[in-house]
Structures are given as C-alpha cells and as structure tokens.
mmCIF file of C-alpha atoms in Angstrom:
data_model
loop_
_atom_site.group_PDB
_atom_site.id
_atom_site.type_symbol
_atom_site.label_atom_id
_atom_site.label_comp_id
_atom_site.label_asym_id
_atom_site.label_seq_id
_atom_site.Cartn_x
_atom_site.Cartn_y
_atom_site.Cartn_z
ATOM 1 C CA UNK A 172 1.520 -28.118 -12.323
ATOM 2 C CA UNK A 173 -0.082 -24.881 -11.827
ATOM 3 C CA UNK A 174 -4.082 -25.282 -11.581
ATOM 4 C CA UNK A 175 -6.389 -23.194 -14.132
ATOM 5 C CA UNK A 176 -8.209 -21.568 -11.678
ATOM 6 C CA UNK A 177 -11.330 -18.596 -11.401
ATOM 7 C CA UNK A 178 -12.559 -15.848 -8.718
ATOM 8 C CA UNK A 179 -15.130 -18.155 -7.405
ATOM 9 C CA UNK A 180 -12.307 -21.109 -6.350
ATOM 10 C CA UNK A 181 -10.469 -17.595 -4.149
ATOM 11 C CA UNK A 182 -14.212 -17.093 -2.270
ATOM 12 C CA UNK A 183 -13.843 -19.026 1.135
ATOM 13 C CA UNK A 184 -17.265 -20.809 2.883
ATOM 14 C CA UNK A 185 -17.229 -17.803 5.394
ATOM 15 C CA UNK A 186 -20.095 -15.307 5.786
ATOM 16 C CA UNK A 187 -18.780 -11.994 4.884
ATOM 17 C CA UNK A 188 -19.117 -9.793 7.993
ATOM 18 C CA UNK A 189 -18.942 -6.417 7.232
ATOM 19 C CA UNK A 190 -21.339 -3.364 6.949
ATOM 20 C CA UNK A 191 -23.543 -2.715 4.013
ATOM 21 C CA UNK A 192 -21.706 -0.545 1.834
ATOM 22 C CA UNK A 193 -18.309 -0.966 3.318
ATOM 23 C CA UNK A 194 -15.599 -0.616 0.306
ATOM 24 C CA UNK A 195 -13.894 -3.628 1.429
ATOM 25 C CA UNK A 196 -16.529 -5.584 -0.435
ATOM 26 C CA UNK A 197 -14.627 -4.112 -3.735
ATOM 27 C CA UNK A 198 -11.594 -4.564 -2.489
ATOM 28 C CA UNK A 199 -12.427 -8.092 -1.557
ATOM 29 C CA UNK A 200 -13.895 -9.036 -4.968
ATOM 30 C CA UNK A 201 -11.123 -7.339 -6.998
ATOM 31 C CA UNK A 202 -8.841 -9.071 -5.260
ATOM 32 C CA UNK A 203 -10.470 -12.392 -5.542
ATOM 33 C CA UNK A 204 -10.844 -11.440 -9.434
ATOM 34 C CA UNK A 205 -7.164 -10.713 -9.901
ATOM 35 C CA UNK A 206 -5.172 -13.652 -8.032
ATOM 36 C CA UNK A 207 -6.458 -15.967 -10.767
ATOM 37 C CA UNK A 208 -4.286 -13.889 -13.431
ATOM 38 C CA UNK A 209 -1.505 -14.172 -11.751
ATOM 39 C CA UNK A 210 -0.544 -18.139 -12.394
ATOM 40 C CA UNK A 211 -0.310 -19.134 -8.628
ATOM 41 C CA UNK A 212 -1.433 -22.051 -7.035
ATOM 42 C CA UNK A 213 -3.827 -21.443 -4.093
ATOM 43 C CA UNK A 214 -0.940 -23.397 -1.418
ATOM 44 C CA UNK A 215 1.390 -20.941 -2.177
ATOM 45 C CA UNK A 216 -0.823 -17.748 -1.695
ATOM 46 C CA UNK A 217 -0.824 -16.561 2.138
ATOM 47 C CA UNK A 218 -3.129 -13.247 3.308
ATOM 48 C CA UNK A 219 -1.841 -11.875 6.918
ATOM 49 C CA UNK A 220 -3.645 -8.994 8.772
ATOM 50 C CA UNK A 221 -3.504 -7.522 11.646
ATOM 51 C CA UNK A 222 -6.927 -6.531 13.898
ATOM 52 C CA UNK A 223 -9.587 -4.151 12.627
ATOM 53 C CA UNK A 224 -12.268 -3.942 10.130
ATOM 54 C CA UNK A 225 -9.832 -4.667 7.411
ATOM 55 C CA UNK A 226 -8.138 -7.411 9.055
ATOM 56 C CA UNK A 227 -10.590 -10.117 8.736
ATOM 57 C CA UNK A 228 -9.987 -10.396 4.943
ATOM 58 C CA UNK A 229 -7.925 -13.244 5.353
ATOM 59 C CA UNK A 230 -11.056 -14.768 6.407
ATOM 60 C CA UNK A 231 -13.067 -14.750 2.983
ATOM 61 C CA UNK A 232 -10.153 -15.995 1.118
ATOM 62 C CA UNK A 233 -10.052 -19.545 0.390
ATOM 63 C CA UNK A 234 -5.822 -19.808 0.784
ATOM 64 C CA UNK A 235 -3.857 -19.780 3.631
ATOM 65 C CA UNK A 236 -3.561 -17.249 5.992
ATOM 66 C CA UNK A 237 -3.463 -15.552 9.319
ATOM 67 C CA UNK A 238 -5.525 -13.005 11.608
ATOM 68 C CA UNK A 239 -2.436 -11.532 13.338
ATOM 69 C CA UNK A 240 -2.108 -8.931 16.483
ATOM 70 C CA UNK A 241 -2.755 -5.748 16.078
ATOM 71 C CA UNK A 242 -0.092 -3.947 14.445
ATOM 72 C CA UNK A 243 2.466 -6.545 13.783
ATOM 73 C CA UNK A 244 1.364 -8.297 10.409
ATOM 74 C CA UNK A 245 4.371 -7.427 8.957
ATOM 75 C CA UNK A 246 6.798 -9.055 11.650
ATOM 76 C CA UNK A 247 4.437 -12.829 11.290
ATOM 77 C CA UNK A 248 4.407 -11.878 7.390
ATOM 78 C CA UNK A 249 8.453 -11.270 7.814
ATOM 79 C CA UNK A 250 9.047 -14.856 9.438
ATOM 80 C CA UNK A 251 6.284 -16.486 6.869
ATOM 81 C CA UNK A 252 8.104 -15.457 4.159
ATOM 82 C CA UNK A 253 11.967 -16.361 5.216
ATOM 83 C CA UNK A 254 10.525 -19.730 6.434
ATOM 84 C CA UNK A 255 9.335 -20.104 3.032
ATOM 85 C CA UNK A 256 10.603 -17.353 0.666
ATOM 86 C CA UNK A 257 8.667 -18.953 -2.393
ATOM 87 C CA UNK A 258 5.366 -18.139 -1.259
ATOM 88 C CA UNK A 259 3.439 -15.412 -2.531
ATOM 89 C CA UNK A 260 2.050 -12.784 0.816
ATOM 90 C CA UNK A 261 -0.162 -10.303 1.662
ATOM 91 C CA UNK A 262 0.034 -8.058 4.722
ATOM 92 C CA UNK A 263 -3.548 -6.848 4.903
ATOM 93 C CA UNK A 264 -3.756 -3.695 7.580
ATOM 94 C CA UNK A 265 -5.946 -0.295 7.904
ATOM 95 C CA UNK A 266 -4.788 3.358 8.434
ATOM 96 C CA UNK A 267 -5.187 2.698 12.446
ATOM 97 C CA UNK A 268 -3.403 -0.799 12.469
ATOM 98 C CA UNK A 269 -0.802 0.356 10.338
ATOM 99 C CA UNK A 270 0.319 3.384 10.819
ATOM 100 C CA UNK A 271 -0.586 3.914 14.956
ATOM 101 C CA UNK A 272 0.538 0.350 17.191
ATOM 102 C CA UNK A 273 1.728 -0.798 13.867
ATOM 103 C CA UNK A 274 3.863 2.075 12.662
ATOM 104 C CA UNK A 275 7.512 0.693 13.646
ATOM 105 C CA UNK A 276 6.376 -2.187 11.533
ATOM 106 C CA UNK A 277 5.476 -0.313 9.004
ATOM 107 C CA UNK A 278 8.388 1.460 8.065
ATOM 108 C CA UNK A 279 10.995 -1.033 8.445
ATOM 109 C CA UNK A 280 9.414 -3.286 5.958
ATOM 110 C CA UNK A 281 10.514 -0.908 3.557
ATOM 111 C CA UNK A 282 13.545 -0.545 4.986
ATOM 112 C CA UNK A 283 14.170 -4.246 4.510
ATOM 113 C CA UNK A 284 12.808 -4.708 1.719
ATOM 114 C CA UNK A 285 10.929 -8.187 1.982
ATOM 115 C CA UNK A 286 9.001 -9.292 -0.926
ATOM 116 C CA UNK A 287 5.653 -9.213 0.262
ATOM 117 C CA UNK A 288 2.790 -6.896 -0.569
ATOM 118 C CA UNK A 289 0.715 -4.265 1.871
ATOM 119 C CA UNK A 290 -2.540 -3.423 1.202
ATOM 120 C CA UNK A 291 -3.623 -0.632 3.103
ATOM 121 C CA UNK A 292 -7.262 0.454 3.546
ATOM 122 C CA UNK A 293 -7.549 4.091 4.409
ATOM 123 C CA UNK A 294 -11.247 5.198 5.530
ATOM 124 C CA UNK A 295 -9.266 7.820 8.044
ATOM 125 C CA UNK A 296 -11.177 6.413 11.552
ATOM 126 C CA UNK A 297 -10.740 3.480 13.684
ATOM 127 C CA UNK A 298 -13.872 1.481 12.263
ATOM 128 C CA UNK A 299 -13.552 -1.537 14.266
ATOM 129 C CA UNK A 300 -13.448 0.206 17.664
ATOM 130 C CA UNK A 301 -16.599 2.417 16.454
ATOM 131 C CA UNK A 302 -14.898 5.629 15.310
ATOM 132 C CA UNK A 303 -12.379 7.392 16.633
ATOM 133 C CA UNK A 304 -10.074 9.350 14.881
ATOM 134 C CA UNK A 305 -7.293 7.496 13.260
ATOM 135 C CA UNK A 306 -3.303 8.650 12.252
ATOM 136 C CA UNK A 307 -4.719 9.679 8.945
ATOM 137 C CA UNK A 308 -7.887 11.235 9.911
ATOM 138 C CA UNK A 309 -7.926 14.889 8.682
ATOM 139 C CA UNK A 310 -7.471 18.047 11.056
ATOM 140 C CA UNK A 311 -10.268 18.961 12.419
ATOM 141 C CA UNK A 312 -12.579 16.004 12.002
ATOM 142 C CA UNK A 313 -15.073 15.706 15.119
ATOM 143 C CA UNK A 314 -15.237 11.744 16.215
ATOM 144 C CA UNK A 315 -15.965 10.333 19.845
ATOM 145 C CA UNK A 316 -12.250 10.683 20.647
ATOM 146 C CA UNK A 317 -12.144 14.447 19.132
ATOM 147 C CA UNK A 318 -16.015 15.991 19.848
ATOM 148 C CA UNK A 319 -14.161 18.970 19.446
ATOM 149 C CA UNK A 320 -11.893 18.888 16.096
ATOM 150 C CA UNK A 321 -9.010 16.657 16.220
ATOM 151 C CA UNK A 322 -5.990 18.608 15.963
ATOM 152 C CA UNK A 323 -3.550 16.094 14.953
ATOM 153 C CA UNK A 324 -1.529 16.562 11.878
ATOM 154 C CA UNK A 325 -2.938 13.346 9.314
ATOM 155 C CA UNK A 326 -0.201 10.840 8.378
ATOM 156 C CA UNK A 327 0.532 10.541 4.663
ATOM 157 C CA UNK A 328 0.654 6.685 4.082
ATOM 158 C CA UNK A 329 2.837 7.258 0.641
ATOM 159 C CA UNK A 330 4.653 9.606 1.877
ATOM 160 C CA UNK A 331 5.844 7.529 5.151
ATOM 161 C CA UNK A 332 6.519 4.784 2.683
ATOM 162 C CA UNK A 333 8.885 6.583 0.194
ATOM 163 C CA UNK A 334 10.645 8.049 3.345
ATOM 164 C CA UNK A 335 11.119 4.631 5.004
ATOM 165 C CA UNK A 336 13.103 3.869 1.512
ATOM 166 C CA UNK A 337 10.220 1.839 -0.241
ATOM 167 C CA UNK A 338 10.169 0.402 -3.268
ATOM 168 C CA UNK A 339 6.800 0.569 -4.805
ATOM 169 C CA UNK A 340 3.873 2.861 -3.917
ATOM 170 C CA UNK A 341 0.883 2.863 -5.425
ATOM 171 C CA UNK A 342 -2.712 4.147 -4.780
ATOM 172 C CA UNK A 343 -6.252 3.501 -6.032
ATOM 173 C CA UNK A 344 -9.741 3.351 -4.592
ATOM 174 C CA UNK A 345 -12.649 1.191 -4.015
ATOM 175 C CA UNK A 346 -14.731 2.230 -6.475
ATOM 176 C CA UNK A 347 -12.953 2.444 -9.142
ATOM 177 C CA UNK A 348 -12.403 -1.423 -9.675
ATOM 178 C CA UNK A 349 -10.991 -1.378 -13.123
ATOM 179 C CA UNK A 350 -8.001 0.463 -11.706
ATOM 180 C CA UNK A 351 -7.893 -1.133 -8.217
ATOM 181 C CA UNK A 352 -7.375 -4.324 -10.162
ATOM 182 C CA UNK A 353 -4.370 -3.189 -12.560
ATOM 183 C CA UNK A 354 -2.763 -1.356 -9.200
ATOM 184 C CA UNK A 355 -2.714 -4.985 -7.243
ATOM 185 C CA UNK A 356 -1.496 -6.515 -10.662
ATOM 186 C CA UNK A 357 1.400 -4.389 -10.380
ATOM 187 C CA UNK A 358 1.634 -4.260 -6.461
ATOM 188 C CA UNK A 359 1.901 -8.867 -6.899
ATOM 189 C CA UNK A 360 4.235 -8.680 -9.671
ATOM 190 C CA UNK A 361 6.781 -6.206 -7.982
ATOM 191 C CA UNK A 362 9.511 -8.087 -6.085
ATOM 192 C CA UNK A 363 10.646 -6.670 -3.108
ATOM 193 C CA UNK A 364 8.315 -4.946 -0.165
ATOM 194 C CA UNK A 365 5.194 -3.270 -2.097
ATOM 195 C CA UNK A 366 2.661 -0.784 -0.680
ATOM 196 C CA UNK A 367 -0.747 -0.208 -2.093
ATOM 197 C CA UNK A 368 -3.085 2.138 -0.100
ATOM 198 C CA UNK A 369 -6.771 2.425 -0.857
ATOM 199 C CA UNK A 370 -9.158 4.469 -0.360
ATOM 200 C CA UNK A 371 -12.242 2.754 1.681
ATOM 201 C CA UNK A 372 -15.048 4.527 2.366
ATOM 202 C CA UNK A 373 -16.789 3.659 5.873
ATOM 203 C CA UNK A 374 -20.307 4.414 5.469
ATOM 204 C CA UNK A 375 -20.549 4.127 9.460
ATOM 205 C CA UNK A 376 -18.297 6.564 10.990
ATOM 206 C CA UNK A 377 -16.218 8.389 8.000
ATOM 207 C CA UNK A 378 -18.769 8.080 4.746
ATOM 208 C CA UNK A 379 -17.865 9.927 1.802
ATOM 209 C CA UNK A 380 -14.585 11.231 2.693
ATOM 210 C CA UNK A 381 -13.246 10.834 -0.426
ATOM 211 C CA UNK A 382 -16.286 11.625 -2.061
ATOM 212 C CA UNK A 383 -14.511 14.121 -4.269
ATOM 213 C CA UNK A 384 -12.464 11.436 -5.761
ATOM 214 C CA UNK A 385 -14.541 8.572 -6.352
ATOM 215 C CA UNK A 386 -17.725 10.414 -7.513
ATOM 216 C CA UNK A 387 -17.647 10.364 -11.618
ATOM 217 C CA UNK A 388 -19.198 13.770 -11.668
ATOM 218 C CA UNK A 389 -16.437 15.262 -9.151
ATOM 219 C CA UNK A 390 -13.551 12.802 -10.197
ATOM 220 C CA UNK A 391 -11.578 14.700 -12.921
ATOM 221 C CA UNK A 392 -11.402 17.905 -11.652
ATOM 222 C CA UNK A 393 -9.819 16.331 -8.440
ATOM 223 C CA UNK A 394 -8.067 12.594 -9.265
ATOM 224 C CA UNK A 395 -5.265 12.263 -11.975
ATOM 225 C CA UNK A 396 -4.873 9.176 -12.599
ATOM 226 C CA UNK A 397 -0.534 9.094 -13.451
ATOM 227 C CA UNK A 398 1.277 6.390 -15.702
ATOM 228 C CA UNK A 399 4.864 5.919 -16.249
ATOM 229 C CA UNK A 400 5.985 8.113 -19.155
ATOM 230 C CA UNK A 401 2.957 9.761 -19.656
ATOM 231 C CA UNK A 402 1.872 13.226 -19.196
ATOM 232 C CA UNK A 403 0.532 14.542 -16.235
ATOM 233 C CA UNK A 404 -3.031 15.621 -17.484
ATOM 234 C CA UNK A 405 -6.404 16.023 -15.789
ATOM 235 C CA UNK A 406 -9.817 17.886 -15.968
ATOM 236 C CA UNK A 407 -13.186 17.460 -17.238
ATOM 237 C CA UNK A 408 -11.918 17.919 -20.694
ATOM 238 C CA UNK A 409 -8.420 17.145 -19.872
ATOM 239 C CA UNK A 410 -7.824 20.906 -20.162
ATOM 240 C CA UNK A 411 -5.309 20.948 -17.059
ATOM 241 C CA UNK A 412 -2.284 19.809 -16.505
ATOM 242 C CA UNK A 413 0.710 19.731 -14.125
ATOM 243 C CA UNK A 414 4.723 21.270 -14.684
ATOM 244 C CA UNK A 415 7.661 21.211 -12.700
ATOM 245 C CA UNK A 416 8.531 24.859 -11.370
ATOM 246 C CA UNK A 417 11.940 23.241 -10.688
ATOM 247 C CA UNK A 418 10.932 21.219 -7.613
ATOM 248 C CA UNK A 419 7.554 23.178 -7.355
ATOM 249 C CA UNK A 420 4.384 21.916 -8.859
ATOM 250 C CA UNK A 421 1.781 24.012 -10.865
ATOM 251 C CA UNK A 422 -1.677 23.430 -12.053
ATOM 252 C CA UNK A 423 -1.595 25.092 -16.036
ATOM 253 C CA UNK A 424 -4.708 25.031 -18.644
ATOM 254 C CA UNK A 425 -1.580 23.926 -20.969
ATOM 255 C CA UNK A 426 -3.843 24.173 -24.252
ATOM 256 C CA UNK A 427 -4.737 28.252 -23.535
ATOM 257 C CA UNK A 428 -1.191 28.964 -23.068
ATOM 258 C CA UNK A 429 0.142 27.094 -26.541
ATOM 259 C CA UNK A 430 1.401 23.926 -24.869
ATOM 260 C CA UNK A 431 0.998 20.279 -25.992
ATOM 261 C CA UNK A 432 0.895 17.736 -24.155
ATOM 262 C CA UNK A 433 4.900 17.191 -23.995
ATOM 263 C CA UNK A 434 5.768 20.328 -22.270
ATOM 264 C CA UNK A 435 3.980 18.981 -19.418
ATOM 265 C CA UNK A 436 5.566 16.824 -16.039
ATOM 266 C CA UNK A 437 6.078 13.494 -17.463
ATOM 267 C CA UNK A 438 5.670 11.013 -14.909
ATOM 268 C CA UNK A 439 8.951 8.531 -14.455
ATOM 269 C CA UNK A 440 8.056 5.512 -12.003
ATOM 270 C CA UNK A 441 12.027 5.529 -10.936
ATOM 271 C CA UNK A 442 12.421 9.269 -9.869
ATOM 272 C CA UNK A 443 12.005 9.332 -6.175
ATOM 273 C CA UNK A 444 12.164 13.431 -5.918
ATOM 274 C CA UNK A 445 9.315 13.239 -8.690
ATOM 275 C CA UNK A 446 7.417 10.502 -6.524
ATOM 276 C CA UNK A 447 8.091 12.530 -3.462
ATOM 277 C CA UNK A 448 6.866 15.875 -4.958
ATOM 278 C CA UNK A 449 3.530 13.769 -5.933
ATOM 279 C CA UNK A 450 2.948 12.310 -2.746
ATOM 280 C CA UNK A 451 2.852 15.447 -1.079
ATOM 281 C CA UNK A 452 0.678 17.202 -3.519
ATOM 282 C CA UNK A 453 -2.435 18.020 -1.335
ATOM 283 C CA UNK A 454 -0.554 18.599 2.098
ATOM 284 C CA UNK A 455 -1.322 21.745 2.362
ATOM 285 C CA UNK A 456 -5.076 22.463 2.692
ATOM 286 C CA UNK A 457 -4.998 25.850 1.410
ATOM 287 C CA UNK A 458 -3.691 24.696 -1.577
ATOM 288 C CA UNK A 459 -6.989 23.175 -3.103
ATOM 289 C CA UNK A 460 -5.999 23.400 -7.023
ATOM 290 C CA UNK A 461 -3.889 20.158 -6.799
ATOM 291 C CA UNK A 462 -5.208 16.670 -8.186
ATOM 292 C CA UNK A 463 -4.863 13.388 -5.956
ATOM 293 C CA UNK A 464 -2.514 11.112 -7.961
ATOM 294 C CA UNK A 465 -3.575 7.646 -8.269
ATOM 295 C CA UNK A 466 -1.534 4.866 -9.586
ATOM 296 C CA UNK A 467 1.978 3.836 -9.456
ATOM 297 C CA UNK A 468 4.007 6.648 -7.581
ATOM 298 C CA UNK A 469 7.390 4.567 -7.379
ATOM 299 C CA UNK A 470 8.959 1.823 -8.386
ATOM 300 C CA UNK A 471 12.546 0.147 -8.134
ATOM 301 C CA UNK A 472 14.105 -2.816 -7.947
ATOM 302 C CA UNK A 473 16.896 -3.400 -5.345
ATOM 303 C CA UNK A 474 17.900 -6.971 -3.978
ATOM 304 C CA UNK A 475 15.082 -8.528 -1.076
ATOM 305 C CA UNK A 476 16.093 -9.086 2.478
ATOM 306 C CA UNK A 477 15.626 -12.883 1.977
ATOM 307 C CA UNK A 478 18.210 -12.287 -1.185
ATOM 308 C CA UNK A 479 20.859 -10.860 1.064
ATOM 309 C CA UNK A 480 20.242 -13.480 4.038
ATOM 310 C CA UNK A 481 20.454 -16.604 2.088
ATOM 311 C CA UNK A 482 22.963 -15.259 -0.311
ATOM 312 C CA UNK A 483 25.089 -14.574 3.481
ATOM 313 C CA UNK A 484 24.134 -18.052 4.295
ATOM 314 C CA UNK A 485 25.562 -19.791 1.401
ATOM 315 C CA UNK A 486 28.897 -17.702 2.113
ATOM 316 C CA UNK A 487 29.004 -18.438 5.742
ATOM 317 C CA UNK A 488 28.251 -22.438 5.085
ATOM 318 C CA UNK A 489 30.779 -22.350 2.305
ATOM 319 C CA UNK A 490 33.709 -21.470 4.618
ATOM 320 C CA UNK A 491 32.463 -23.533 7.445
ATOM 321 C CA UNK A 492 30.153 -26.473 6.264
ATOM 322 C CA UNK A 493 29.475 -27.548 10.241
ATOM 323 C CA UNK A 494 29.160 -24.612 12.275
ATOM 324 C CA UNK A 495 28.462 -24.825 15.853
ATOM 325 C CA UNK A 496 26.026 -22.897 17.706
ATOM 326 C CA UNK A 497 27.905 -22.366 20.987
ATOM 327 C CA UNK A 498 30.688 -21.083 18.090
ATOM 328 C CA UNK A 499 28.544 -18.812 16.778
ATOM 329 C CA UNK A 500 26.696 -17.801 19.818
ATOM 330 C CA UNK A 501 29.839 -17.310 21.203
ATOM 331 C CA UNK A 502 31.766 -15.252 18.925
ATOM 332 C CA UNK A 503 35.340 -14.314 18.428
ATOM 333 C CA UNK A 504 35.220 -11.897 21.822
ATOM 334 C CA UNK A 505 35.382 -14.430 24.503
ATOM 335 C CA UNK A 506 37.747 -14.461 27.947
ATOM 336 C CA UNK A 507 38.447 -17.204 30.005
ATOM 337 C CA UNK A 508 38.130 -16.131 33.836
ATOM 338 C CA UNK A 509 40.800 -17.904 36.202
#
C-alpha cells in the first residue's frame, strides 16, 4: 500500500552543503514538495548524479540513490532502471557534467528512450571546480579558463535534446517555484527519457546570468511562459506576441495591428519543427526582440527501451525456453578448424 506521505519525510539527515544563495536550494525544496503528489513510495524513488555542484542532490533526499562519475549518470541510471524497470529515476547533472565528459551520454538517452527523468541545472560555469567556463557558458564570458573572452560557441541543452530524438523538453527556473514545480510534475509523469533544464543561478562565479528572466520587473518583456494549445503571448501588458513567418518567427504588438489572440503561433506540444523553431529562438545574439520560452517545448510518446528489450525477451524465450549461453555467445557464424 502506497504511504500518505509530505515534503518533510523526502528531507534526508544530511547538512545541506551548498553556497548561500545557490538556486539549487529551490530546486531542492520544489522537488522535495512535488514527489509527495506523485503517489510513490519512497523504495521505489532513486536520484543518480554525476560530480559537480549539482550532483550531490542525491544526498539531501531521503530515497535511494547514487553519487555517480562524472559524466556517466545516465549509463548507472540506464542499468538501474532495466535491473528494475518499475522504479521511478532521476538523473541529476549540470551544464558541465552533462553536456562536456557527459555529452555521449547525454544524447543517446534520448536516443533510447529510457524512462527516466534529467534534471539539468544550467548556471553556464563549472561551479564545483571554481569557475571556469562551461559548454553553455555564453561567448565572450571572461572566467579563469577564458581571462580573455571565451570564444566558444554555447551549447543549447533543448536544442541538443530535440536533435538527439527526445521525447520531452521542458524548461523553467529557480525562482520561479510555482512553475518549476508543475514542469517536474510533467517531466515524472512522462514515460519515456524526459529532460528538464533549469536555470540556476551561481551567486559565486556566474550570478545573475539570467537575471533578465527571473527578475519580476524584467521577466515579461523577456520570458514567455508557452502551454500546449495556447497562444504565444508575452509583455508587460501582454501586448506582444509571436507568428509563424512560415518557418520564421516574429515578435508583433498583435492588438495595434487588429489581431486577437487566435491569429497568433499556437503552441502544439507534438510539433517537433514548432519545438525546434522555439528552442532556437535566442541563438542569435543580435536578435534581442525574442522571448525565452519556458515550459513544455515537446512531448511524445513512443515505446521505452526497456519496452522493446523485454518485449524481445519474451519472443526470444518463447521460441527457445532454455537457451544456452555458449549458443548464444556463439551464434549461427561458427567454423570448425581441422
């Protein structure tokens, strides 16, 4: 029987070692806020990270879990979950772990498909390792591995994702907790390999890169904040909005030029040239009129990798109910040397 349980029965005896206003204290406590809704017992819930700032989450979690090596969460997460498909994981990574040692990973968890969740925090440094420049640090940022600029071109987490085939991205930020926690309610209940990258401010080495997103006063000329069927419409008095120029994006003040609110791009969760478009919004820099989207980009369903393998398994034991493994090892290509 399931147990009734709270946030407080998720908060492990650990002491919470992270810098004073780090955002993963948000993300922790949303998180820890949110599992309870979800109807799981606490055996069956399993956090995984890799190493870096982010990565001792598992930690402060009073379930089961596992601090990892760098990079590879996603491999120990892969074998967790086929060892025991009916548990309920986490891959907990940052921008460095993820998407630099970790990036081959990365992208074929999407391509398989596996239903566990990634939560990505995204400051844009290597916190842990005291500030260098990370894969999605922007161009030009000076850090103790670029004192002159870095002139790297930033990853785009989402964008990575949706190429590697995913099947749900989503973003959100840490202070916004009211939508951080309705972005890892969907990112828990999606099955199949689910990708939800936050922005984390580190007051240490990065703070207030995202300043223009999670600061009310600066937040709706910059965020839109997209749902599925629902217009795309932001601005301080929702006065703006976006439309498909065919495959090209514009920013319109929809109400000055006799629109409603229908004429406008209509955002459809299950359009991956739509979710594409969006990802990419703000690539270019000297494009500055775009919004960041936050909330559900994408989201499918296809069968799960552990689907497909134990839906193979019950055909293979079906035709042979006592396989050997020199038979299989072995194979039908096999010569006999005189």
């Amino acid at each position: 029987m399931t147990q009734v349980l709270t946030s407080k029965d998720f908060v492990s005896d650990q002491d919470i070692k992270w810098c004073p206003g780090c955002g993963d204290y948000s993300i922790l406590k949303q998180m820890q806020s949110v599992l309870p809704e979800l109807g799981l017992d606490k055996e069956d819930i399993v956090f995984i990270s890799g190493i870096g700032c982010s990565s001792r989450f598992p930690y402060y979690m009073d379930t089961y879990g596992m601090h990892s090596i760098h990079g590879r969460a996603p491999a120990v997460a892969s074998g967790t979950k086929i060892a025991n498909p009916d548990l309920h994981v986490w891959v907990i990574t940052g921008d460095g772990d993820s998407l630099s040692i970790g990036g081959n990973h990365f992208i074929h968890a999407f391509r398989r498909n596996m239903d566990f969740n990634i939560l990505l925090f995204n400051n844009e440094i290597y916190g842990l390792t005291k500030g260098q420049y990370s894969p999605t640090s922007t161009q030009g940022l000076k850090t103790k591995s670029s004192p002159y600029g870095s002139v790297d071109y930033p990853f785009n987490p989402l964008g990575v994702a949706l190429g590697a085939d995913a099947t749900f991205v989503a973003r959100s930020m840490d202070r916004d907790p009211v939508h951080l926690r309705e972005m890892m309610r969907r990112t828990a209940e999606h099955k199949g390999t689910s990708l939800l990258e936050v922005y984390q401010n580190c007051p240490i080495f990065n703070d207030g890169i995202f300043e223009e997103f999670t600061d009310k006063k600066k937040r709706s000329a910059n965020a839109i904040y997209i749902e599925h069927g629902q217009p795309m419409i932001f601005g301080a008095e929702e006065e703006l909005g976006l439309v498909l120029d065919g495959t090209t994006p514009r920013v319109v003040k929809y109400k000055e030029l006799g629109m409603s609110a229908d004429d406008l791009w209509i955002h459809d969760e299950q359009d991956i040239t739509k979710a594409q478009i969006l990802s990419h919004l703000f690539d270019d820099p000297k494009e500055t009129e775009f919004p960041r989207p936050f909330g559900v980009l994408y989201s499918i369903e296809r069968k799960t990798y552990e689907e497909l393998l134990f839906e193979q398994l019950n055909h293979v034991m079906e035709s042979n109910p006592s396989p050997k493994l020199d038979d299989i090892l072995a194979g039908k290509n096999t010569w006999v040397v005189n």
